[in-house]
CSV table of C-alpha atoms in Angstrom, one decimal:
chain,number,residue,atom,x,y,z
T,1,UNK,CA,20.9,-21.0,-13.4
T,2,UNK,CA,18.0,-19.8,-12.2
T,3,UNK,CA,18.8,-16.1,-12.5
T,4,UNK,CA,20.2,-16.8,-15.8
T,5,UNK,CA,17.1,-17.8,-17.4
T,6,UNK,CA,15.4,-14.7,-15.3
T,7,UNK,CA,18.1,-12.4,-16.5
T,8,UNK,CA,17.2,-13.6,-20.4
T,9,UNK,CA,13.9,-13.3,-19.8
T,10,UNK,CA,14.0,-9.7,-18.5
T,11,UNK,CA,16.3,-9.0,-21.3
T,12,UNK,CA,14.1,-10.1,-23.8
T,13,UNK,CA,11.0,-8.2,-22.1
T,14,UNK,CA,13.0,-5.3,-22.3
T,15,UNK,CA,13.7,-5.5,-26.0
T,16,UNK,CA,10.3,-6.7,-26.7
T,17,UNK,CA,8.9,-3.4,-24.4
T,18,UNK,CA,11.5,-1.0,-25.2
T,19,UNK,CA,10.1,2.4,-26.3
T,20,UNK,CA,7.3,1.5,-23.5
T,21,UNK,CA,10.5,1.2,-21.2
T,22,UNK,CA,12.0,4.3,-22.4
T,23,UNK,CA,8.5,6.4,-21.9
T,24,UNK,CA,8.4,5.4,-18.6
T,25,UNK,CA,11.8,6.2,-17.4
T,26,UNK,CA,11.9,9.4,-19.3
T,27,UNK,CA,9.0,10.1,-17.2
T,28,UNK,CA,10.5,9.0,-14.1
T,29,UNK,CA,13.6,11.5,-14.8
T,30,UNK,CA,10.9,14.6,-15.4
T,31,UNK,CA,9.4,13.6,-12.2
T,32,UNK,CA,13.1,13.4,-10.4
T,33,UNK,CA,13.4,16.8,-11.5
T,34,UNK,CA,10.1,18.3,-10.8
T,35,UNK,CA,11.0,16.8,-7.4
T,36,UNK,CA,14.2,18.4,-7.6
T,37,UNK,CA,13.2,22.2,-8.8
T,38,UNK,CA,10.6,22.0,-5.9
T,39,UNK,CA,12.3,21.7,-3.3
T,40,UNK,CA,15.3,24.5,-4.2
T,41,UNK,CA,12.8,26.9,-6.0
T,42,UNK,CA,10.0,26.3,-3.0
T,43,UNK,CA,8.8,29.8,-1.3
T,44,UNK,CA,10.3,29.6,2.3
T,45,UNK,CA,7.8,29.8,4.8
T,46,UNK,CA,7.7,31.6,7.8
T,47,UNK,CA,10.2,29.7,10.6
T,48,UNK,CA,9.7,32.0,13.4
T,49,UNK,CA,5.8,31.8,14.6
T,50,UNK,CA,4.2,28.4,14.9
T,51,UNK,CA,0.3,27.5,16.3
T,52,UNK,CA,-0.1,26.3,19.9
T,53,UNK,CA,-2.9,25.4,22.0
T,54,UNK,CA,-3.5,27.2,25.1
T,55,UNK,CA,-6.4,25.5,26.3
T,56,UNK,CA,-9.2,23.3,26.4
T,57,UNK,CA,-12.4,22.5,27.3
T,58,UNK,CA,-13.9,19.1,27.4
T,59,UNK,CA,-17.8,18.4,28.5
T,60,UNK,CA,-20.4,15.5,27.9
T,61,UNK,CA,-23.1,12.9,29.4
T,62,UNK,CA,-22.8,9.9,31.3
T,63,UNK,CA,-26.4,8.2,31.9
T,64,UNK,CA,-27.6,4.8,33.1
T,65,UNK,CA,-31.2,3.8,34.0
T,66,UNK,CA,-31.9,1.5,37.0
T,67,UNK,CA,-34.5,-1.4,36.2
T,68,UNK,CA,-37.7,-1.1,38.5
T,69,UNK,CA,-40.2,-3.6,37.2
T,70,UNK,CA,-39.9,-7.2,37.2
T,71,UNK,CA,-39.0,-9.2,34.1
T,72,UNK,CA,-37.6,-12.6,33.7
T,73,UNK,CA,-34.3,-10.7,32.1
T,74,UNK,CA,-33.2,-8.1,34.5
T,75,UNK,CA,-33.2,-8.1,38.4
T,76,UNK,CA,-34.7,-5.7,39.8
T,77,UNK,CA,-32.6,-2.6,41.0
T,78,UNK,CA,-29.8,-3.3,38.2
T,79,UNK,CA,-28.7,-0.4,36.8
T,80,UNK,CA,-27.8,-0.2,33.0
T,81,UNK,CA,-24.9,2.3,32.0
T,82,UNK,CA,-24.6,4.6,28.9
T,83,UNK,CA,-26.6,2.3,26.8
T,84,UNK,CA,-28.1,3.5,23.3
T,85,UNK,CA,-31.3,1.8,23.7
T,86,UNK,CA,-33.3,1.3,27.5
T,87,UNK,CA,-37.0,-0.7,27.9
T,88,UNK,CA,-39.3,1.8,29.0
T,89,UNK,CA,-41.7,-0.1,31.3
T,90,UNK,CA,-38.8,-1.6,33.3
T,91,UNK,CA,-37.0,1.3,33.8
T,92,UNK,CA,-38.8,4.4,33.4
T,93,UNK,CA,-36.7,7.2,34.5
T,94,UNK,CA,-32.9,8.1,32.8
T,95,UNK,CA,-30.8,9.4,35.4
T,96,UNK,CA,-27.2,10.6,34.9
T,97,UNK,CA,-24.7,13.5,34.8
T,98,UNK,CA,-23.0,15.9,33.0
T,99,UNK,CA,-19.7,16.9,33.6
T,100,UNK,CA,-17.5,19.9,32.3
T,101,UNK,CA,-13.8,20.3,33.0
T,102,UNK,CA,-11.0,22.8,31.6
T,103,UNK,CA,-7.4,22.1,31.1
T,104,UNK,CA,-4.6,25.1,30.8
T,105,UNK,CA,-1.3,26.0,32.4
T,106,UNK,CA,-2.9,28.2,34.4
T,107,UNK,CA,-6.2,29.8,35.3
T,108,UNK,CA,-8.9,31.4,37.1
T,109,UNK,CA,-12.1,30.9,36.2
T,110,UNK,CA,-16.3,31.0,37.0
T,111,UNK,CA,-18.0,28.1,35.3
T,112,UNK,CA,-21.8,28.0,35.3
T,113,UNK,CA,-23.7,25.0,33.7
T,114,UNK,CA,-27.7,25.1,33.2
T,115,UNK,CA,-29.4,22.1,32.9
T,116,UNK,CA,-32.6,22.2,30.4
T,117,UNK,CA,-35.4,20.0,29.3
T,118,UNK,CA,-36.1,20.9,25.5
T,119,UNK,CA,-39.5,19.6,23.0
T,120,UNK,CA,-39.1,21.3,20.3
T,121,UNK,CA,-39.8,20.5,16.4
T,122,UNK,CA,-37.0,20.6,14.0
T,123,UNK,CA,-36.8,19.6,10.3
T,124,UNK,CA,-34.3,17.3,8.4
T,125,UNK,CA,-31.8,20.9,7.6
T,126,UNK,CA,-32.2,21.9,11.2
T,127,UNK,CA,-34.8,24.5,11.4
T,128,UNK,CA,-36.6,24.7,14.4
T,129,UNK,CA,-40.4,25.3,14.3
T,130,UNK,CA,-41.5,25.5,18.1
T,131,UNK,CA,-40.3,24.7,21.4
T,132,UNK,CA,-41.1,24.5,24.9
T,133,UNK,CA,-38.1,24.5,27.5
T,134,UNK,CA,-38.1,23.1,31.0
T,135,UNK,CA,-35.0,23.7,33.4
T,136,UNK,CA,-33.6,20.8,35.6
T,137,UNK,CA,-30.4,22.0,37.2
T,138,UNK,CA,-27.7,24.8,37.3
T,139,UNK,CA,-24.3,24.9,38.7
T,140,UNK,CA,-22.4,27.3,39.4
T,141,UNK,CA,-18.4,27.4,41.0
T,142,UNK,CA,-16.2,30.0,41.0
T,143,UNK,CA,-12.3,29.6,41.2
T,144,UNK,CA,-12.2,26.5,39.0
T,145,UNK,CA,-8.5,25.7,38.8
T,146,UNK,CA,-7.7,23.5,35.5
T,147,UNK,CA,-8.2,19.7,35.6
T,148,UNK,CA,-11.1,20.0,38.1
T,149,UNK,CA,-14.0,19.3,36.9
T,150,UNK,CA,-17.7,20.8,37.4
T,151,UNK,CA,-21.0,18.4,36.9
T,152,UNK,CA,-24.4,18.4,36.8
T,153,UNK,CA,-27.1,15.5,38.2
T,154,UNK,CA,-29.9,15.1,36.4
T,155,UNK,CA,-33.4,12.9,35.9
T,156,UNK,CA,-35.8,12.3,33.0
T,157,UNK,CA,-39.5,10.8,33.2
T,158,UNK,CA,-39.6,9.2,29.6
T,159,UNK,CA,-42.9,7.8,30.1
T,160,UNK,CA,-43.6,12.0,31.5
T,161,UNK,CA,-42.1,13.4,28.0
T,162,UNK,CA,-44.0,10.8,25.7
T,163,UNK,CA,-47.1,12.4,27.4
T,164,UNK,CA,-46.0,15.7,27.3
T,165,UNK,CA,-45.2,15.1,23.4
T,166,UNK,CA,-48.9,13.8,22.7
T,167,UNK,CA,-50.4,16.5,24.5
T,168,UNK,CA,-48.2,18.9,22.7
T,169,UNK,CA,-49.2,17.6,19.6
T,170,UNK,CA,-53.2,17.2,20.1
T,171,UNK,CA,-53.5,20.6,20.8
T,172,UNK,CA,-51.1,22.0,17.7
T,173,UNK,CA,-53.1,19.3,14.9
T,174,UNK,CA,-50.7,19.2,12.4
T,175,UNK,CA,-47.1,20.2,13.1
T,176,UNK,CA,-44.1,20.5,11.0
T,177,UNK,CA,-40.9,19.1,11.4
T,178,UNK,CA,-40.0,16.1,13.9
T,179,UNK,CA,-40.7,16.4,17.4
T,180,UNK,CA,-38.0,15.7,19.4
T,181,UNK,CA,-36.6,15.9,22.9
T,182,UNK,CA,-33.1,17.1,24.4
T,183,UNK,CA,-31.5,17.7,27.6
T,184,UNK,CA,-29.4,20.8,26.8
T,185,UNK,CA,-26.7,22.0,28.5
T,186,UNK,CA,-25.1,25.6,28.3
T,187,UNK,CA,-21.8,26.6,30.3
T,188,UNK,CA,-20.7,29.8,30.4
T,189,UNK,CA,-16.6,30.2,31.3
T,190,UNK,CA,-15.5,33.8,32.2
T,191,UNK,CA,-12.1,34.7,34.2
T,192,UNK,CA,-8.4,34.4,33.1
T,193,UNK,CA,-6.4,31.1,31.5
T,194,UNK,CA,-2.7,31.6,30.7
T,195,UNK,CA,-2.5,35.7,31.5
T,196,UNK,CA,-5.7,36.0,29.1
T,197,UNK,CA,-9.1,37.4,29.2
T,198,UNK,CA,-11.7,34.5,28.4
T,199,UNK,CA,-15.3,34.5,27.9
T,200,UNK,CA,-16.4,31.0,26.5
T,201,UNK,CA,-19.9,29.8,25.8
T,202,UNK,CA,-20.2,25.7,25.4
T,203,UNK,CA,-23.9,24.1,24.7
T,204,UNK,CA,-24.1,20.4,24.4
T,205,UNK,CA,-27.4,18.2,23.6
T,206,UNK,CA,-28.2,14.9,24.8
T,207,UNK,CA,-31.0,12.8,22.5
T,208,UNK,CA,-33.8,11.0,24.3
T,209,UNK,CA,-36.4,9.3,21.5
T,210,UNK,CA,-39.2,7.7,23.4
T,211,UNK,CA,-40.4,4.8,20.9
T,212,UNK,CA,-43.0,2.8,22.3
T,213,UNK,CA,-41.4,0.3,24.7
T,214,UNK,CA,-37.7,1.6,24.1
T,215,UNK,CA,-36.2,4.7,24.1
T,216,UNK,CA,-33.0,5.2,22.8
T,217,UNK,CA,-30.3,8.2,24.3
T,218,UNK,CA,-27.9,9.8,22.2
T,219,UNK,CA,-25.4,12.2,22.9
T,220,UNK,CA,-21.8,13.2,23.4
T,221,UNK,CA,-19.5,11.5,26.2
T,222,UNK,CA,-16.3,13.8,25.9
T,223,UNK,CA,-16.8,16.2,23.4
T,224,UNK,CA,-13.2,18.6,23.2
T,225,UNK,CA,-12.8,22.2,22.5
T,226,UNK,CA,-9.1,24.0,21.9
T,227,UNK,CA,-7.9,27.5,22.0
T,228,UNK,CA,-5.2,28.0,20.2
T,229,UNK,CA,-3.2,31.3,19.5
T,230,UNK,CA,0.2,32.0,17.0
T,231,UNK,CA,3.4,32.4,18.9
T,232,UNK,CA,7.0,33.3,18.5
T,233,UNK,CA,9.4,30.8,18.1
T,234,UNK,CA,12.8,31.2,19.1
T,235,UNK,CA,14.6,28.2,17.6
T,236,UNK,CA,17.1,28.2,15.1
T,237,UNK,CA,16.9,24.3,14.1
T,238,UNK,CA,13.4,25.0,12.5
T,239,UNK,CA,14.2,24.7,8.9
T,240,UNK,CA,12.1,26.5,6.6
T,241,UNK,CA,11.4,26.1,2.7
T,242,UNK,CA,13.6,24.2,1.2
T,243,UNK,CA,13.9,20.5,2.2
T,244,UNK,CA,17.0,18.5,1.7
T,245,UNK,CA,15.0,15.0,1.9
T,246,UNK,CA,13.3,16.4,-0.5
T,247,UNK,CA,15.9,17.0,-2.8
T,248,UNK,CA,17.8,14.2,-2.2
T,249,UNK,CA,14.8,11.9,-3.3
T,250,UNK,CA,14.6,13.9,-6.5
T,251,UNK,CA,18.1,13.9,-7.7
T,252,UNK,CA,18.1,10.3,-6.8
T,253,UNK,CA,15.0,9.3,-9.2
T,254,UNK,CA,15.9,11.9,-11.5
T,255,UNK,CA,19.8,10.1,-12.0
T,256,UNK,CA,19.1,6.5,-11.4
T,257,UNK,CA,16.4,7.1,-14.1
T,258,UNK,CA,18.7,8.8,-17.0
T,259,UNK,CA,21.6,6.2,-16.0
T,260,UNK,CA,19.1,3.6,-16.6
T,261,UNK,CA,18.0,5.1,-20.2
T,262,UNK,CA,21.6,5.9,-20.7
T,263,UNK,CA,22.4,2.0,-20.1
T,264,UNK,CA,19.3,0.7,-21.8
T,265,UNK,CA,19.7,2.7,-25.1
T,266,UNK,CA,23.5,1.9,-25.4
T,267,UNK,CA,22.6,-1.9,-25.2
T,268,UNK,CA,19.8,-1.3,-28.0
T,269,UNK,CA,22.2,0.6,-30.1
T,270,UNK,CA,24.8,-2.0,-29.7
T,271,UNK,CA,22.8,-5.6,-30.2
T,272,UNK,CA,23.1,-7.0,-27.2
T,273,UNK,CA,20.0,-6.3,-25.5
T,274,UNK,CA,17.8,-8.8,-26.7
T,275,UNK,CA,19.4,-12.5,-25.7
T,276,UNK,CA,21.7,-14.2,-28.6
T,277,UNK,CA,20.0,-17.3,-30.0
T,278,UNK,CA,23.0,-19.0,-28.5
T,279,UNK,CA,22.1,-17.7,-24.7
T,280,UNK,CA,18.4,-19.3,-25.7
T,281,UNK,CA,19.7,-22.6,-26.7
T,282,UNK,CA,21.7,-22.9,-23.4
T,283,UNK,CA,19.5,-22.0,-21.2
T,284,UNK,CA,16.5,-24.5,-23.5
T,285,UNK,CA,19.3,-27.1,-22.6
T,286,UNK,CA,20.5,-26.6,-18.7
T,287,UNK,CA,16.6,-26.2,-18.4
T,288,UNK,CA,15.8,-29.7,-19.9
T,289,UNK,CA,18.8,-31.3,-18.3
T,290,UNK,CA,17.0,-30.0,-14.9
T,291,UNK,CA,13.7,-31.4,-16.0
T,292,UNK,CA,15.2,-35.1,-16.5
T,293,UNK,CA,17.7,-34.8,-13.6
T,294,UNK,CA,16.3,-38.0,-12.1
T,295,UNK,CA,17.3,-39.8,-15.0
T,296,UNK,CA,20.3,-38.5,-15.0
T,297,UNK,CA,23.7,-39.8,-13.1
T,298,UNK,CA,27.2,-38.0,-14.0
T,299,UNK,CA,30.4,-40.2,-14.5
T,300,UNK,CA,33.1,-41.3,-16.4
T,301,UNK,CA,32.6,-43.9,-19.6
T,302,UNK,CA,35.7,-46.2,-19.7
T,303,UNK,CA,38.0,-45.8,-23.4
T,304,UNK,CA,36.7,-49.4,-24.3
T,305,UNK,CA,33.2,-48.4,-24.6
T,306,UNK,CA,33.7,-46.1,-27.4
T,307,UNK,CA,34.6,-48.8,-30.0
T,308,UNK,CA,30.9,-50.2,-29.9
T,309,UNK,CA,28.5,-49.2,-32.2
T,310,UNK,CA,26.9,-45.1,-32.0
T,311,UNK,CA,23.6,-44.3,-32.0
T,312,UNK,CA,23.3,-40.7,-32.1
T,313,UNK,CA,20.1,-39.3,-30.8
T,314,UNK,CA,19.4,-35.6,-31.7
T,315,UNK,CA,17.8,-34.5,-27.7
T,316,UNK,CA,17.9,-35.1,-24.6
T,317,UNK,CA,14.3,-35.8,-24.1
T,318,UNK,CA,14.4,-38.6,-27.1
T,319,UNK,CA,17.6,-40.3,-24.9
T,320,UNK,CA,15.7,-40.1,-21.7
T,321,UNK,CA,12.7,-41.8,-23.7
T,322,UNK,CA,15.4,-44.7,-24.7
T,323,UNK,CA,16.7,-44.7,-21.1
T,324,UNK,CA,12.8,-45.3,-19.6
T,325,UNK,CA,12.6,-48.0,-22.4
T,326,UNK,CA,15.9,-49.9,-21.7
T,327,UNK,CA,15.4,-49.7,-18.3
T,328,UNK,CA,18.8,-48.0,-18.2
T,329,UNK,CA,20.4,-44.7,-16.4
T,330,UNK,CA,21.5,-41.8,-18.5
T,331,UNK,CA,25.4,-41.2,-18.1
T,332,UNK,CA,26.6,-37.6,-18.1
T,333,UNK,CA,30.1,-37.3,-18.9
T,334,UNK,CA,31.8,-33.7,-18.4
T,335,UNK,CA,34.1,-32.9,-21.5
T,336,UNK,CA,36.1,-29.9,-22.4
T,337,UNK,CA,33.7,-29.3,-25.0
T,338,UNK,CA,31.0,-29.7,-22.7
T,339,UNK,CA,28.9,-32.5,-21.4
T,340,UNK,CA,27.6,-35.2,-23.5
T,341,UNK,CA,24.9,-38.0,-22.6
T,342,UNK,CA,25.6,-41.6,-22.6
T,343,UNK,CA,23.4,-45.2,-22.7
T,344,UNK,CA,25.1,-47.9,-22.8
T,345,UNK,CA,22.9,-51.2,-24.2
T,346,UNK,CA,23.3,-54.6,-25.2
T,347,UNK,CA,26.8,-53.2,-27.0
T,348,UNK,CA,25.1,-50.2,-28.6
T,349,UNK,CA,26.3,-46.8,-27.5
T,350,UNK,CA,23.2,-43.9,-27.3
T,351,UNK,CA,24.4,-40.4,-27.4
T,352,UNK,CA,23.1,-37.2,-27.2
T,353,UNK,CA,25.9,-34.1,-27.8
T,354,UNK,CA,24.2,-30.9,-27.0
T,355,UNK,CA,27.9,-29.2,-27.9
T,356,UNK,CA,28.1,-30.1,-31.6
T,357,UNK,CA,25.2,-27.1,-32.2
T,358,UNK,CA,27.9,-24.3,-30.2
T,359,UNK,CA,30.5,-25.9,-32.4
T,360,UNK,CA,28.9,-25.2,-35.5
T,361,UNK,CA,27.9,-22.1,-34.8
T,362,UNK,CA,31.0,-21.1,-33.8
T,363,UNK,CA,32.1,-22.6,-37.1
T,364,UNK,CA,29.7,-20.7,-39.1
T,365,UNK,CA,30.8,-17.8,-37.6
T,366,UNK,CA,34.5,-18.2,-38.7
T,367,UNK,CA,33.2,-18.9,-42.0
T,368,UNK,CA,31.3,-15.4,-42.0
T,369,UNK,CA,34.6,-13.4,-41.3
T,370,UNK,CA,36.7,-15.3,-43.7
T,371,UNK,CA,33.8,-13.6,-46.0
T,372,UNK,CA,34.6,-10.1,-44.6
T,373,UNK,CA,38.0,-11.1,-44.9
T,374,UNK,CA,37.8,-11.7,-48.6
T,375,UNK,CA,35.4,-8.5,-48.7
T,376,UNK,CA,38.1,-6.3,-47.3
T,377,UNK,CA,40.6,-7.5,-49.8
T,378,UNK,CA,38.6,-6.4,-52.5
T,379,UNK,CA,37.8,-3.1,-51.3
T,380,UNK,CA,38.7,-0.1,-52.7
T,381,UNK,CA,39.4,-2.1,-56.4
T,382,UNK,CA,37.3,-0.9,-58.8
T,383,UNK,CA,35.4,-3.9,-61.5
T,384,UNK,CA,37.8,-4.9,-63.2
T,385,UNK,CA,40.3,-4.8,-60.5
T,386,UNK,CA,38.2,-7.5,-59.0
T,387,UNK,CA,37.2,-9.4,-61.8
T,388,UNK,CA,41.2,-10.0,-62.3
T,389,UNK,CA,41.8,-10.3,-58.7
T,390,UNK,CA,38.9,-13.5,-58.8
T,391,UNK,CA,40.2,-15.1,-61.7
T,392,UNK,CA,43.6,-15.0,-60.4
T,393,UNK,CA,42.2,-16.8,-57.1
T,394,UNK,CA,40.0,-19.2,-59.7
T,395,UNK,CA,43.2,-20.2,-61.7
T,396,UNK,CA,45.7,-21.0,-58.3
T,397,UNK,CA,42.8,-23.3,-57.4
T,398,UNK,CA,42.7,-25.2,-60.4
T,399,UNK,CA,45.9,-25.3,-60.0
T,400,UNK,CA,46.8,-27.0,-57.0
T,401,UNK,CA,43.9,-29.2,-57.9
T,402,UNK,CA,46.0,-30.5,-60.6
């Protein structure tokens, strides 16, 4: 029952909503076939060349300082890896490595890494005012295959650059920009990967920011470059342009929408959208019969019952109320005219007859078509016709009433 009252509900939302309804689904169905058009009108795009990557370079830091002074924190001689932030009384120096690989089907190649040492003033956009450039290491190898990798070792003083950076400052006074100091790396990649001529340049900067006691280090791990080229593609299962998902997603929105309407409008048309007051009523009663279904026990009233005195009681809520104060359980007898509610107390009957209402409304309505009935009889006669025609009826009554 359940789903019955939900299914009055929605009907009566529906009626109560219905041009919003029909808005919406209206604009569901344009949308179906916008969906639709697209994807048969859509330019078909090219199904024979497709992007590739050929290959790849990947390069970055790996760093760790090695505590050297004692502290109650650290032991001495512990090394610290790839932290952001390092103490810089008890460990002074950042040591680590860069490393650079390629990766390809095949190759030949020279790879050649320089290691620098950069102070330099830059502002917020970038610009760079000044610098002064130290080196620190270069590699070189030749005949790097792909997947090998080449790296560089290499060691910062921090304590060193914070004194380098004051004295840089003292004797320029007043500087733009923020000073700042980077380990730079530059590789240079010449030779052949995949049958090609390549000539690659890479430069990646690692951070160091003295501050006081700390210094902090920032700077890419694995940073990735790809080379990619457009190739021919010999496949025939590569659709191109128009796609049948697609258009099976729009004719489905676009026709479950106008069946919808279609449905919808025809029920609005017809009546029998909005619930009947006779729909209300019974679900108003199977709901209240739930409500007091702990007072409630169905059976079977004996024949000799029914000649004690009636008490009819006009709800089920008001013969609940008399059940609670005679102590007494509510009998629900099954009929053909529908169930009725039964106390029986001290001799006196209580009842409660939810059908009589369904009864006379079915009643009513007979009256109402005996009306048309009448109305059709009389159609078609003009005034006068009609005025004979009623006083005929008028007199046969009078008659048999005598």
């Amino acid at each position: 029952m359940n789903s019955d009252r939900a299914g009055i509900r929605a009907r009566a939302a529906l009626d109560q909503w219905f041009v919003l309804v029909v808005v919406v689904l209206l604009a569901l169905s344009a949308f179906g076939g916008w969906m639709t058009y697209s994807a048969y009108a859509a330019e078909p795009e090219p199904a024979d060349q497709r992007t590739v990557e050929v290959w790849s370079t990947t390069g970055g830091y790996q760093h760790s300082a090695t505590v050297q002074t004692p502290n109650p924190v650290f032991e001495v001689g512990e090394e610290l890896t790839n932290q952001q932030l390092y103490y810089t009384r008890l460990m002074p120096e950042l040591e680590g490595e860069f490393t650079y690989r390629y990766d390809g089907a095949d190759g030949d190649v020279d790879v050649q890494t320089t290691l620098e040492q950069e102070v330099r003033s830059v502002d917020s956009d970038g610009n760079e005012y000044w610098s002064v450039t130290e080196p620190v290491a270069q590699e070189r190898v030749e005949g790097l295959e792909p997947g090998d990798a080449q790296s560089a070792d290499f060691t910062v003083d921090v304590p060193g650059v914070a004194n380098e950076t004051d004295r840089i400052e003292s004797s320029l006074g007043s500087t733009p920009g923020d000073i700042e100091t980077v380990l730079v790396a530059r590789v240079t990649v010449s030779g052949t990967i995949d049958g090609e001529s390549v000539e690659h340049r890479d430069r990646y900067e690692l951070l160091v920011e003295p501050d006081g006691d700390t210094y902090s280090v920032d700077g890419p791990m694995n940073e990735r470059y790809a080379e990619e080229r457009t190739e021919t593609v010999d496949d025939d299962d590569v659709a191109a342009g128009f796609e049948p998902t697609d258009a099976a997603g729009g004719i489905v929105v676009l026709l479950t929408s106008l069946v919808a309407l279609g449905v919808l409008t025809t029920k609005k048309y017809r009546g029998s959208l909005a619930p009947s007051q006779a729909e209300v009523e019974a679900v108003q009663r199977e709901h209240e019969r739930e409500q007091f279904d702990d007072w409630i026990t169905r059976g079977v009233l004996p024949d000799e019952v029914f000649t004690k005195p009636r008490v009819s009681v006009d709800s089920l809520e008001g013969l609940v109320d008399v059940a609670i104060d005679c102590d007494k359980r509510v009998i629900e007898e099954q009929t053909e005219d529908g169930p009725s509610y039964w106390i029986v107390d001290d001799g006196v009957l209580y009842v409660y007859e939810p059908v009589e209402s369904v009864v006379e409304e079915v009643e009513g309505a007979e009256d109402d078509r005996d009306k048309f009935d009448d109305a059709d009889e009389t159609a078609g006669l003009d005034s006068s016709e009609a005025a004979v025609l009623g006083n005929a009826e008028e007199e046969s009554v009078s008659q048999e009433d005598d």
